[in-house]
Amino acid sequence: MGGENAGEIAAEIAVQSIKAYIQSELKKKVKLTLSGFWNLR
């Protein structure tokens, strides 16, 4: 039972870190896109 719990916790942490990584990458792309639009004007 303990091993299953540890696996579930590890999976949950992995999902959270992946979500955080995706969000930070999206924010970077949005910033680059916005700055690109400003430079075009």
PDB file of C-alpha atoms in Angstrom:
ATOM      1  CA  MET A   1       0.000   0.000   0.000  1.00  0.00           C
ATOM      2  CA  GLY A   2       2.768   2.459   0.933  1.00  0.00           C
ATOM      3  CA  GLY A   3       4.458   2.033  -2.443  1.00  0.00           C
ATOM      4  CA  GLU A   4       1.228   2.886  -4.266  1.00  0.00           C
ATOM      5  CA  ASN A   5       0.800   6.046  -2.207  1.00  0.00           C
ATOM      6  CA  ALA A   6       4.363   7.123  -2.947  1.00  0.00           C
ATOM      7  CA  GLY A   7       3.760   6.494  -6.652  1.00  0.00           C
ATOM      8  CA  GLU A   8       0.571   8.535  -6.617  1.00  0.00           C
ATOM      9  CA  ILE A   9       2.308  11.394  -4.789  1.00  0.00           C
ATOM     10  CA  ALA A  10       5.207  11.298  -7.260  1.00  0.00           C
ATOM     11  CA  ALA A  11       2.765  11.336 -10.188  1.00  0.00           C
ATOM     12  CA  GLU A  12       0.883  14.272  -8.665  1.00  0.00           C
ATOM     13  CA  ILE A  13       4.114  16.227  -8.156  1.00  0.00           C
ATOM     14  CA  ALA A  14       5.146  15.461 -11.744  1.00  0.00           C
ATOM     15  CA  VAL A  15       1.796  16.706 -13.074  1.00  0.00           C
ATOM     16  CA  GLN A  16       2.034  19.910 -11.023  1.00  0.00           C
ATOM     17  CA  SER A  17       5.607  20.615 -12.143  1.00  0.00           C
ATOM     18  CA  ILE A  18       4.694  19.961 -15.790  1.00  0.00           C
ATOM     19  CA  LYS A  19       1.735  22.349 -15.506  1.00  0.00           C
ATOM     20  CA  ALA A  20       3.956  25.013 -13.929  1.00  0.00           C
ATOM     21  CA  TYR A  21       6.564  24.522 -16.670  1.00  0.00           C
ATOM     22  CA  ILE A  22       3.951  24.837 -19.442  1.00  0.00           C
ATOM     23  CA  GLN A  23       2.498  27.972 -17.857  1.00  0.00           C
ATOM     24  CA  SER A  24       5.929  29.619 -17.576  1.00  0.00           C
ATOM     25  CA  GLU A  25       6.734  28.714 -21.199  1.00  0.00           C
ATOM     26  CA  LEU A  26       3.405  30.154 -22.365  1.00  0.00           C
ATOM     27  CA  LYS A  27       4.060  33.365 -20.436  1.00  0.00           C
ATOM     28  CA  LYS A  28       7.472  33.679 -22.115  1.00  0.00           C
ATOM     29  CA  LYS A  29       5.906  33.204 -25.557  1.00  0.00           C
ATOM     30  CA  VAL A  30       3.178  35.747 -24.811  1.00  0.00           C
ATOM     31  CA  LYS A  31       5.774  38.288 -23.679  1.00  0.00           C
ATOM     32  CA  LEU A  32       7.864  37.697 -26.811  1.00  0.00           C
ATOM     33  CA  THR A  33       4.772  37.981 -29.022  1.00  0.00           C
ATOM     34  CA  LEU A  34       3.612  41.184 -27.340  1.00  0.00           C
ATOM     35  CA  SER A  35       7.060  42.783 -27.543  1.00  0.00           C
ATOM     36  CA  GLY A  36       7.206  41.736 -31.202  1.00  0.00           C
ATOM     37  CA  PHE A  37       3.896  43.468 -31.889  1.00  0.00           C
ATOM     38  CA  TRP A  38       5.102  46.614 -30.128  1.00  0.00           C
ATOM     39  CA  ASN A  39       8.281  46.611 -32.234  1.00  0.00           C
ATOM     40  CA  LEU A  40       6.247  46.306 -35.451  1.00  0.00           C
ATOM     41  CA  ARG A  41       4.313  49.498 -34.729  1.00  0.00           C
TER      42      ARG A  41
END
